[in-house]
Amino acid sequence: MCSSDLGLRNDFVLWDDDTHITQNPVIRSFTWDNITTMFTRPIAKLYCPVTWLSFAVDFRVWGRDPFGYHLTNLLLHVASTLLVFFLVGRLCESAPPAAASQTLTPFLTALLFGVHPLRVESVAWATERKDVLFVFFYLIALLVYLRRDKLWLCFLLFLAAALAKSAAVTFPVVALLLDKFTGRPCRLKPLLSFFAGSLLIAAITIWAQAQGTGETVAGPATIPLATRPALVGYCALFYVGKFLWPFQLSAIYPTFDELRWNPALALTGFITVCAGTWLLRRRLPAIWAGWVFYLVALAPTIGLAPVGIHVVADRYCYLPLLGLCFIVGHFAAQHRVATVVLAVIVGALIYLTALRTRVWANTETLFTSVLAENPRSLPALINLTKWHTDLGEYDRAIEYGRRAVAVAPEGTPGRRNLAAALKRAGRLDEAVKVWPQIAAQP
């Protein structure tokens, strides 16, 4: 597979890569002030100091060359895929006979985890270092936990994962799930410190999200509380659908207000799947374990407390999808025909993943792909306006800017970026009509 298919030649994109990497002053040197800032202050409404440290290492080595950042993401993903292989292998060795599976299970699970197109956003987007880094530490921590000694090392690895991305707060619950699946006594008392750490990280995350302006945890006025149980069902089933049919993927899915969904159907479907896996828990314990892992790992982004108006994103399922991969891998490993069919499917997934990776080549390819799925995507229109303005392609910038203003006539970002494009094009009178403040800007 060529480097372009692996994403190594991709550029940074005008979607958080600027605030997190190229214009982030705290990653430019390992000074005491910068390190202190990473651990004591939210940056871009996020608290993930270990991720910032990894960016600082990349900056020291690569500067602003995107190749190095993409290489680090890719290496972390490959490492996590290998860790999935070892983790599932350990589970198959220690599980009760009824739950134990063929030796192919670890290989097939890791293969699906590694090559599925839903992986692309977390790996090809430099900013999403958070995902690949936290899962790397998370999986190592689970392997150490299964040894049932050196809990201190497990705790340090868990902290590293949580400080890379707060989604790691699910770790102690997953650890208890592994105890149950392997038939070992649940060690609740030794995990109390892990639960305390999870609560602390969750509190810090909520505090960080509340800093400054912009997107934060959606309130009842944005997403009514009454719809959130159904939204849990929608989110959980959404990724199952994309896992089974990985087409029409998008970096920005429709907002809550744009969803074409039936809340009653979403909730009923979710309850039906949960009930079905529960009824099969004795005959097919691997299916139940995989489904529960999926839900637990997805819990931070499952829809009860959505961040902003976008309720789903491919990156949210980077770790949770392991549960679905395990279910499919476990089933296929026990049936020769299923193994052959899965091998063909994996070949198709590799091709789709290569195509999806090319979408992340640069800002234009990324957001035009978003518009292909949703022509009224406001973030895509706004970012393309700025992108073409920076390139001096003012006609195209103005076109996207007008579309953005048509979608949100009262929205400040759309009008501001359109006015900037008009001003740069020498059409100051029109720019002032769109956004009067543009006249005072240099």
Tab-separated table of C-alpha atoms in Angstrom:
chain	number	residue	atom	x	y	z
A	1	MET	CA	0.000	0.000	0.000
A	2	CYS	CA	1.505	3.321	-1.053
A	3	SER	CA	2.133	6.113	1.403
A	4	SER	CA	-0.750	8.162	0.005
A	5	ASP	CA	-3.148	5.335	0.888
A	6	LEU	CA	-1.650	5.232	4.377
A	7	GLY	CA	-2.206	8.977	4.740
A	8	LEU	CA	1.461	9.824	5.188
A	9	ARG	CA	1.367	12.409	2.409
A	10	ASN	CA	-1.760	14.084	3.709
A	11	ASP	CA	-1.583	17.718	4.698
A	12	PHE	CA	-2.895	19.327	7.850
A	13	VAL	CA	-6.552	20.280	7.509
A	14	LEU	CA	-8.317	23.481	8.460
A	15	TRP	CA	-10.237	21.732	11.206
A	16	ASP	CA	-8.540	21.953	14.603
A	17	ASP	CA	-5.105	21.086	13.178
A	18	ASP	CA	-4.327	24.796	13.371
A	19	THR	CA	-5.363	25.364	16.999
A	20	HIS	CA	-3.994	22.020	18.175
A	21	ILE	CA	-0.749	21.827	16.202
A	22	THR	CA	0.400	24.470	13.749
A	23	GLN	CA	-0.646	27.471	15.882
A	24	ASN	CA	-0.392	25.868	19.315
A	25	PRO	CA	2.439	27.691	21.161
A	26	VAL	CA	2.715	25.218	24.048
A	27	ILE	CA	3.994	22.360	21.861
A	28	ARG	CA	6.870	24.325	20.354
A	29	SER	CA	9.373	23.660	23.120
A	30	PHE	CA	9.787	21.608	26.288
A	31	THR	CA	9.938	24.532	28.678
A	32	TRP	CA	8.682	24.335	32.242
A	33	ASP	CA	6.027	26.965	31.466
A	34	ASN	CA	4.715	25.009	28.485
A	35	ILE	CA	4.587	21.702	30.359
A	36	THR	CA	2.855	23.401	33.286
A	37	THR	CA	0.298	24.893	30.905
A	38	MET	CA	-0.397	21.471	29.389
A	39	PHE	CA	-1.223	19.969	32.776
A	40	THR	CA	-2.985	22.896	34.444
A	41	ARG	CA	-4.998	24.641	31.721
A	42	PRO	CA	-7.417	23.494	29.039
A	43	ILE	CA	-6.269	24.136	25.487
A	44	ALA	CA	-8.975	24.570	22.859
A	45	LYS	CA	-11.514	23.529	25.536
A	46	LEU	CA	-9.736	20.192	25.992
A	47	TYR	CA	-7.740	18.663	28.836
A	48	CYS	CA	-5.407	16.066	27.310
A	49	PRO	CA	-1.852	16.897	28.477
A	50	VAL	CA	-0.329	13.590	27.367
A	51	THR	CA	-1.588	14.255	23.847
A	52	TRP	CA	-0.054	17.740	23.911
A	53	LEU	CA	3.242	16.194	25.077
A	54	SER	CA	3.196	13.807	22.120
A	55	PHE	CA	2.625	16.738	19.763
A	56	ALA	CA	5.553	18.527	21.392
A	57	VAL	CA	7.787	15.529	20.652
A	58	ASP	CA	6.618	15.546	17.038
A	59	PHE	CA	7.201	19.280	16.770
A	60	ARG	CA	10.731	18.847	18.123
A	61	VAL	CA	11.459	16.231	15.453
A	62	TRP	CA	9.335	17.327	12.499
A	63	GLY	CA	8.481	20.962	13.038
A	64	ARG	CA	5.377	21.752	10.984
A	65	ASP	CA	5.875	18.913	8.493
A	66	PRO	CA	2.588	16.944	8.594
A	67	PHE	CA	4.347	13.727	7.515
A	68	GLY	CA	5.761	13.111	10.994
A	69	TYR	CA	2.440	13.653	12.780
A	70	HIS	CA	0.652	11.270	10.425
A	71	LEU	CA	3.465	8.742	10.825
A	72	THR	CA	3.118	8.813	14.617
A	73	ASN	CA	-0.651	8.333	14.366
A	74	LEU	CA	-0.194	5.412	11.987
A	75	LEU	CA	2.438	3.725	14.156
A	76	LEU	CA	0.218	4.061	17.221
A	77	HIS	CA	-2.691	2.527	15.308
A	78	VAL	CA	-0.548	-0.383	14.138
A	79	ALA	CA	0.681	-0.895	17.698
A	80	SER	CA	-2.890	-0.863	19.026
A	81	THR	CA	-3.910	-3.403	16.392
A	82	LEU	CA	-1.149	-5.724	17.624
A	83	LEU	CA	-2.267	-5.128	21.202
A	84	VAL	CA	-5.810	-6.131	20.224
A	85	PHE	CA	-4.385	-9.399	18.910
A	86	PHE	CA	-2.582	-10.103	22.187
A	87	LEU	CA	-5.508	-8.990	24.350
A	88	VAL	CA	-8.069	-11.169	22.566
A	89	GLY	CA	-5.572	-14.024	22.618
A	90	ARG	CA	-5.297	-13.743	26.390
A	91	LEU	CA	-9.080	-13.642	26.724
A	92	CYS	CA	-9.510	-16.754	24.591
A	93	GLU	CA	-6.907	-18.582	26.693
A	94	SER	CA	-8.446	-17.685	30.039
A	95	ALA	CA	-12.155	-17.722	29.171
A	96	PRO	CA	-14.395	-20.614	30.250
A	97	PRO	CA	-14.651	-23.449	27.710
A	98	ALA	CA	-18.088	-22.310	26.519
A	99	ALA	CA	-16.722	-18.889	25.676
A	100	ALA	CA	-13.344	-19.907	24.355
A	101	SER	CA	-12.961	-19.626	20.603
A	102	GLN	CA	-10.691	-20.804	17.857
A	103	THR	CA	-7.120	-19.589	17.551
A	104	LEU	CA	-8.241	-17.503	14.590
A	105	THR	CA	-10.335	-15.230	16.797
A	106	PRO	CA	-7.478	-12.926	17.904
A	107	PHE	CA	-6.201	-12.606	14.336
A	108	LEU	CA	-9.581	-11.894	12.765
A	109	THR	CA	-10.564	-9.460	15.511
A	110	ALA	CA	-7.323	-7.509	15.193
A	111	LEU	CA	-7.558	-7.560	11.391
A	112	LEU	CA	-11.043	-6.052	11.431
A	113	PHE	CA	-10.023	-3.508	14.047
A	114	GLY	CA	-7.012	-2.461	12.003
A	115	VAL	CA	-8.447	-2.085	8.511
A	116	HIS	CA	-12.077	-1.000	8.904
A	117	PRO	CA	-12.870	2.360	7.220
A	118	LEU	CA	-14.281	3.706	10.494
A	119	ARG	CA	-10.661	3.804	11.726
A	120	VAL	CA	-9.635	6.419	9.171
A	121	GLU	CA	-10.824	9.571	10.942
A	122	SER	CA	-8.898	8.764	14.111
A	123	VAL	CA	-5.698	7.869	12.240
A	124	ALA	CA	-5.630	10.176	9.200
A	125	TRP	CA	-6.657	13.304	11.112
A	126	ALA	CA	-3.545	14.565	12.870
A	127	THR	CA	-5.569	16.267	15.606
A	128	GLU	CA	-7.153	12.960	16.596
A	129	ARG	CA	-3.891	11.806	18.136
A	130	LYS	CA	-6.077	11.674	21.247
A	131	ASP	CA	-7.798	8.505	20.019
A	132	VAL	CA	-4.830	6.456	18.918
A	133	LEU	CA	-2.753	7.494	21.930
A	134	PHE	CA	-5.349	6.836	24.629
A	135	VAL	CA	-6.309	3.460	23.133
A	136	PHE	CA	-2.639	2.452	22.981
A	137	PHE	CA	-2.241	3.008	26.745
A	138	TYR	CA	-5.737	1.637	27.459
A	139	LEU	CA	-5.030	-1.714	25.792
A	140	ILE	CA	-1.667	-2.107	27.501
A	141	ALA	CA	-3.375	-1.372	30.821
A	142	LEU	CA	-5.940	-4.111	30.142
A	143	LEU	CA	-3.177	-6.605	29.352
A	144	VAL	CA	-1.415	-5.728	32.588
A	145	TYR	CA	-4.698	-6.011	34.482
A	146	LEU	CA	-5.244	-9.554	33.178
A	147	ARG	CA	-1.926	-10.564	34.767
A	148	ARG	CA	-3.575	-9.823	38.136
A	149	ASP	CA	-0.389	-8.374	39.565
A	150	LYS	CA	1.337	-5.009	39.257
A	151	LEU	CA	-1.874	-3.041	39.672
A	152	TRP	CA	0.275	0.013	40.285
A	153	LEU	CA	1.601	-0.245	36.720
A	154	CYS	CA	-1.939	-0.781	35.438
A	155	PHE	CA	-3.044	2.367	37.270
A	156	LEU	CA	-0.227	4.452	35.768
A	157	LEU	CA	-1.109	3.232	32.277
A	158	PHE	CA	-4.770	4.025	32.916
A	159	LEU	CA	-3.831	7.556	33.997
A	160	ALA	CA	-1.736	7.996	30.854
A	161	ALA	CA	-4.723	6.910	28.767
A	162	ALA	CA	-7.102	9.231	30.629
A	163	LEU	CA	-4.702	12.156	30.289
A	164	ALA	CA	-4.493	11.485	26.563
A	165	LYS	CA	-8.289	11.477	26.198
A	166	SER	CA	-10.982	11.482	28.848
A	167	ALA	CA	-12.870	8.654	27.091
A	168	ALA	CA	-10.543	6.331	29.030
A	169	VAL	CA	-12.726	6.852	32.126
A	170	THR	CA	-14.545	3.649	31.151
A	171	PHE	CA	-11.486	1.553	32.037
A	172	PRO	CA	-12.513	0.309	35.526
A	173	VAL	CA	-15.900	-0.856	34.245
A	174	VAL	CA	-14.250	-2.682	31.342
A	175	ALA	CA	-11.794	-4.269	33.797
A	176	LEU	CA	-14.718	-5.676	35.791
A	177	LEU	CA	-16.253	-6.913	32.542
A	178	LEU	CA	-13.031	-8.805	31.752
A	179	ASP	CA	-13.121	-10.397	35.206
A	180	LYS	CA	-16.643	-11.592	34.516
A	181	PHE	CA	-15.868	-12.867	31.018
A	182	THR	CA	-12.801	-14.822	32.125
A	183	GLY	CA	-14.601	-16.352	35.084
A	184	ARG	CA	-12.396	-14.709	37.702
A	185	PRO	CA	-13.599	-13.033	40.899
A	186	CYS	CA	-14.433	-9.377	40.319
A	187	ARG	CA	-11.875	-7.167	42.054
A	188	LEU	CA	-13.969	-4.170	42.929
A	189	LYS	CA	-11.953	-2.998	45.935
A	190	PRO	CA	-8.578	-2.751	44.110
A	191	LEU	CA	-10.348	-0.801	41.372
A	192	LEU	CA	-11.687	1.899	43.684
A	193	SER	CA	-8.679	4.104	42.931
A	194	PHE	CA	-9.403	3.677	39.213
A	195	PHE	CA	-13.012	4.765	39.714
A	196	ALA	CA	-11.813	7.779	41.709
A	197	GLY	CA	-9.437	8.684	38.895
A	198	SER	CA	-12.250	8.369	36.372
A	199	LEU	CA	-14.477	10.708	38.369
A	200	LEU	CA	-11.679	13.251	38.675
A	201	ILE	CA	-10.901	13.178	34.947
A	202	ALA	CA	-14.613	13.454	34.133
A	203	ALA	CA	-14.940	16.511	36.381
A	204	ILE	CA	-11.878	18.150	34.828
A	205	THR	CA	-13.244	17.452	31.338
A	206	ILE	CA	-16.572	19.088	32.153
A	207	TRP	CA	-14.713	22.076	33.597
A	208	ALA	CA	-12.496	22.344	30.491
A	209	GLN	CA	-15.511	22.187	28.175
A	210	ALA	CA	-17.109	25.059	30.079
A	211	GLN	CA	-14.140	27.385	29.514
A	212	GLY	CA	-14.338	30.128	26.886
A	213	THR	CA	-16.917	30.235	24.128
A	214	GLY	CA	-18.030	27.843	21.467
A	215	GLU	CA	-19.122	24.225	21.453
A	216	THR	CA	-19.663	22.605	24.830
A	217	VAL	CA	-21.910	19.938	26.341
A	218	ALA	CA	-25.347	20.398	24.768
A	219	GLY	CA	-28.004	21.698	27.136
A	220	PRO	CA	-31.708	20.798	27.242
A	221	ALA	CA	-32.539	23.734	24.973
A	222	THR	CA	-30.322	22.273	22.253
A	223	ILE	CA	-31.139	18.592	22.718
A	224	PRO	CA	-34.224	17.984	24.906
A	225	LEU	CA	-33.697	15.619	27.822
A	226	ALA	CA	-36.780	13.629	26.850
A	227	THR	CA	-35.188	12.576	23.550
A	228	ARG	CA	-31.866	11.487	25.007
A	229	PRO	CA	-32.808	7.887	25.886
A	230	ALA	CA	-33.847	7.433	22.258
A	231	LEU	CA	-30.669	9.232	21.185
A	232	VAL	CA	-28.671	6.590	23.061
A	233	GLY	CA	-30.343	3.973	20.897
A	234	TYR	CA	-29.713	5.988	17.744
A	235	CYS	CA	-26.005	6.479	18.498
A	236	ALA	CA	-25.435	2.847	19.453
A	237	LEU	CA	-27.155	1.499	16.346
A	238	PHE	CA	-25.624	4.142	14.067
A	239	TYR	CA	-22.118	2.713	14.467
A	240	VAL	CA	-23.387	-0.844	14.146
A	241	GLY	CA	-24.893	0.172	10.823
A	242	LYS	CA	-21.693	1.846	9.643
A	243	PHE	CA	-19.668	-1.167	10.820
A	244	LEU	CA	-21.785	-3.510	8.699
A	245	TRP	CA	-22.179	-1.097	5.758
A	246	PRO	CA	-19.256	1.380	5.755
A	247	PHE	CA	-20.482	3.673	3.025
A	248	GLN	CA	-21.520	7.334	3.009
A	249	LEU	CA	-19.044	8.068	5.785
A	250	SER	CA	-18.552	11.725	6.617
A	251	ALA	CA	-16.282	13.835	8.772
A	252	ILE	CA	-19.371	15.846	9.784
A	253	TYR	CA	-22.695	14.076	10.061
A	254	PRO	CA	-25.999	16.003	10.239
A	255	THR	CA	-26.675	17.916	13.445
A	256	PHE	CA	-29.373	16.893	15.900
A	257	ASP	CA	-31.868	19.236	14.232
A	258	GLU	CA	-31.062	17.727	10.827
A	259	LEU	CA	-31.446	14.092	11.861
A	260	ARG	CA	-33.996	12.113	9.917
A	261	TRP	CA	-34.864	9.634	12.611
A	262	ASN	CA	-37.723	8.072	14.499
A	263	PRO	CA	-36.973	8.242	18.266
A	264	ALA	CA	-39.442	5.464	19.097
A	265	LEU	CA	-37.954	3.187	16.442
A	266	ALA	CA	-34.394	3.940	17.591
A	267	LEU	CA	-35.191	3.154	21.220
A	268	THR	CA	-37.176	0.022	20.342
A	269	GLY	CA	-34.430	-1.272	18.082
A	270	PHE	CA	-31.784	-0.655	20.712
A	271	ILE	CA	-33.778	-2.415	23.438
A	272	THR	CA	-34.431	-5.339	21.083
A	273	VAL	CA	-30.728	-5.807	20.320
A	274	CYS	CA	-29.798	-5.561	23.988
A	275	ALA	CA	-32.492	-8.062	24.945
A	276	GLY	CA	-31.410	-10.441	22.199
A	277	THR	CA	-27.770	-10.433	23.228
A	278	TRP	CA	-28.785	-10.872	26.874
A	279	LEU	CA	-30.946	-13.915	26.044
A	280	LEU	CA	-27.978	-15.433	24.187
A	281	ARG	CA	-25.504	-14.736	26.998
A	282	ARG	CA	-25.254	-18.385	28.081
A	283	ARG	CA	-25.182	-20.014	24.662
A	284	LEU	CA	-22.998	-17.312	23.082
A	285	PRO	CA	-21.216	-15.456	25.901
A	286	ALA	CA	-18.754	-13.836	23.483
A	287	ILE	CA	-21.599	-11.960	21.789
A	288	TRP	CA	-22.884	-10.647	25.103
A	289	ALA	CA	-19.368	-9.677	26.251
A	290	GLY	CA	-18.597	-7.933	22.967
A	291	TRP	CA	-21.879	-6.013	23.009
A	292	VAL	CA	-21.485	-4.883	26.625
A	293	PHE	CA	-17.895	-3.798	25.954
A	294	TYR	CA	-19.121	-1.831	22.948
A	295	LEU	CA	-21.747	-0.007	25.000
A	296	VAL	CA	-19.460	0.684	27.957
A	297	ALA	CA	-16.647	1.997	25.761
A	298	LEU	CA	-19.138	4.138	23.825
A	299	ALA	CA	-20.786	5.505	26.984
A	300	PRO	CA	-18.917	8.865	27.085
A	301	THR	CA	-20.252	9.778	23.630
A	302	ILE	CA	-23.416	7.695	23.395
A	303	GLY	CA	-25.831	10.637	23.428
A	304	LEU	CA	-26.705	11.245	27.069
A	305	ALA	CA	-24.385	14.246	27.255
A	306	PRO	CA	-23.507	15.092	23.637
A	307	VAL	CA	-20.881	17.707	22.901
A	308	GLY	CA	-22.512	20.361	20.760
A	309	ILE	CA	-25.178	19.592	18.197
A	310	HIS	CA	-23.285	16.823	16.387
A	311	VAL	CA	-24.229	13.566	18.084
A	312	VAL	CA	-22.195	11.034	16.082
A	313	ALA	CA	-18.684	10.958	14.611
A	314	ASP	CA	-16.488	8.148	13.295
A	315	ARG	CA	-13.793	8.942	15.859
A	316	TYR	CA	-16.188	8.253	18.735
A	317	CYS	CA	-16.181	4.539	17.920
A	318	TYR	CA	-12.419	4.021	17.648
A	319	LEU	CA	-12.250	1.920	20.838
A	320	PRO	CA	-15.890	0.737	21.097
A	321	LEU	CA	-15.765	-0.944	17.687
A	322	LEU	CA	-13.380	-3.498	19.194
A	323	GLY	CA	-16.429	-5.142	20.783
A	324	LEU	CA	-18.142	-5.581	17.412
A	325	CYS	CA	-14.909	-6.786	15.803
A	326	PHE	CA	-14.622	-9.390	18.551
A	327	ILE	CA	-18.166	-10.648	17.950
A	328	VAL	CA	-17.606	-11.040	14.206
A	329	GLY	CA	-14.108	-12.460	14.625
A	330	HIS	CA	-15.290	-14.985	17.211
A	331	PHE	CA	-18.150	-16.180	14.989
A	332	ALA	CA	-16.072	-16.363	11.801
A	333	ALA	CA	-13.266	-18.293	13.521
A	334	GLN	CA	-15.635	-21.161	14.307
A	335	HIS	CA	-17.047	-21.585	10.805
A	336	ARG	CA	-14.783	-22.233	7.839
A	337	VAL	CA	-17.166	-20.725	5.304
A	338	ALA	CA	-17.559	-17.620	7.456
A	339	THR	CA	-13.785	-17.284	7.659
A	340	VAL	CA	-13.490	-17.351	3.868
A	341	VAL	CA	-16.318	-14.830	3.482
A	342	LEU	CA	-14.714	-12.563	6.069
A	343	ALA	CA	-11.384	-12.752	4.213
A	344	VAL	CA	-13.107	-11.438	1.070
A	345	ILE	CA	-14.839	-8.722	3.081
A	346	VAL	CA	-11.533	-7.665	4.644
A	347	GLY	CA	-10.079	-7.214	1.161
A	348	ALA	CA	-12.966	-4.900	0.302
A	349	LEU	CA	-12.547	-3.033	3.602
A	350	ILE	CA	-8.872	-2.402	2.866
A	351	TYR	CA	-9.824	-0.863	-0.474
A	352	LEU	CA	-12.527	1.309	1.125
A	353	THR	CA	-10.116	2.401	3.837
A	354	ALA	CA	-7.557	3.456	1.228
A	355	LEU	CA	-10.217	5.506	-0.557
A	356	ARG	CA	-11.386	7.059	2.697
A	357	THR	CA	-7.830	7.985	3.671
A	358	ARG	CA	-7.438	9.982	0.459
A	359	VAL	CA	-10.443	12.076	1.470
A	360	TRP	CA	-8.282	13.466	4.292
A	361	ALA	CA	-5.542	14.601	1.872
A	362	ASN	CA	-6.238	18.296	2.498
A	363	THR	CA	-8.934	20.742	3.553
A	364	GLU	CA	-10.587	20.883	0.141
A	365	THR	CA	-10.875	17.125	-0.373
A	366	LEU	CA	-12.134	16.696	3.185
A	367	PHE	CA	-14.919	19.240	3.145
A	368	THR	CA	-16.037	18.678	-0.429
A	369	SER	CA	-16.590	15.039	0.594
A	370	VAL	CA	-18.711	16.299	3.500
A	371	LEU	CA	-20.774	18.430	1.109
A	372	ALA	CA	-21.248	15.427	-1.170
A	373	GLU	CA	-23.157	13.767	1.679
A	374	ASN	CA	-24.764	16.917	3.089
A	375	PRO	CA	-24.715	20.001	0.815
A	376	ARG	CA	-25.942	22.182	3.706
A	377	SER	CA	-23.155	21.308	6.142
A	378	LEU	CA	-22.366	24.673	7.689
A	379	PRO	CA	-18.893	23.822	9.088
A	380	ALA	CA	-17.816	22.499	5.686
A	381	LEU	CA	-19.039	25.621	3.861
A	382	ILE	CA	-17.370	27.943	6.379
A	383	ASN	CA	-14.029	26.139	6.252
A	384	LEU	CA	-14.011	25.982	2.454
A	385	THR	CA	-14.692	29.722	2.382
A	386	LYS	CA	-11.624	30.367	4.519
A	387	TRP	CA	-9.534	27.794	2.641
A	388	HIS	CA	-10.123	29.346	-0.766
A	389	THR	CA	-9.706	32.866	0.643
A	390	ASP	CA	-6.275	31.931	1.978
A	391	LEU	CA	-5.377	30.514	-1.435
A	392	GLY	CA	-6.478	33.705	-3.168
A	393	GLU	CA	-9.282	31.882	-4.974
A	394	TYR	CA	-11.836	34.538	-4.135
A	395	ASP	CA	-14.606	33.558	-6.549
A	396	ARG	CA	-14.809	30.072	-5.071
A	397	ALA	CA	-14.488	31.446	-1.554
A	398	ILE	CA	-17.378	33.831	-2.137
A	399	GLU	CA	-19.477	31.033	-3.617
A	400	TYR	CA	-19.027	28.867	-0.512
A	401	GLY	CA	-19.472	31.900	1.731
A	402	ARG	CA	-22.812	32.770	0.203
A	403	ARG	CA	-23.955	29.183	0.621
A	404	ALA	CA	-22.934	29.295	4.288
A	405	VAL	CA	-24.894	32.525	4.850
A	406	ALA	CA	-27.902	30.971	3.099
A	407	VAL	CA	-27.808	28.059	5.534
A	408	ALA	CA	-27.393	30.307	8.617
A	409	PRO	CA	-28.312	33.918	7.725
A	410	GLU	CA	-27.718	35.169	11.276
A	411	GLY	CA	-24.586	33.127	11.925
A	412	THR	CA	-21.485	35.190	12.648
A	413	PRO	CA	-18.795	32.778	11.322
A	414	GLY	CA	-20.402	32.455	7.903
A	415	ARG	CA	-20.940	36.184	7.453
A	416	ARG	CA	-17.495	37.052	8.787
A	417	ASN	CA	-15.703	34.665	6.433
A	418	LEU	CA	-17.778	35.764	3.439
A	419	ALA	CA	-17.018	39.405	4.230
A	420	ALA	CA	-13.302	38.591	4.495
A	421	ALA	CA	-13.390	36.941	1.077
A	422	LEU	CA	-15.230	39.900	-0.459
A	423	LYS	CA	-12.791	42.374	1.073
A	424	ARG	CA	-9.758	40.422	-0.152
A	425	ALA	CA	-11.377	40.401	-3.605
A	426	GLY	CA	-11.559	44.214	-3.524
A	427	ARG	CA	-15.330	44.347	-2.956
A	428	LEU	CA	-15.354	46.254	0.322
A	429	ASP	CA	-18.831	47.752	-0.119
A	430	GLU	CA	-20.379	44.305	-0.435
A	431	ALA	CA	-18.271	43.036	2.469
A	432	VAL	CA	-19.540	45.783	4.793
A	433	LYS	CA	-23.147	44.951	3.917
A	434	VAL	CA	-22.537	41.323	4.884
A	435	TRP	CA	-20.619	42.045	8.094
A	436	PRO	CA	-20.132	45.713	9.001
A	437	GLN	CA	-17.242	45.027	11.427
A	438	ILE	CA	-15.023	44.010	8.489
A	439	ALA	CA	-14.358	47.714	7.710
A	440	ALA	CA	-12.426	48.121	10.967
A	441	GLN	CA	-10.171	45.119	10.342
A	442	PRO	CA	-6.789	45.538	8.611
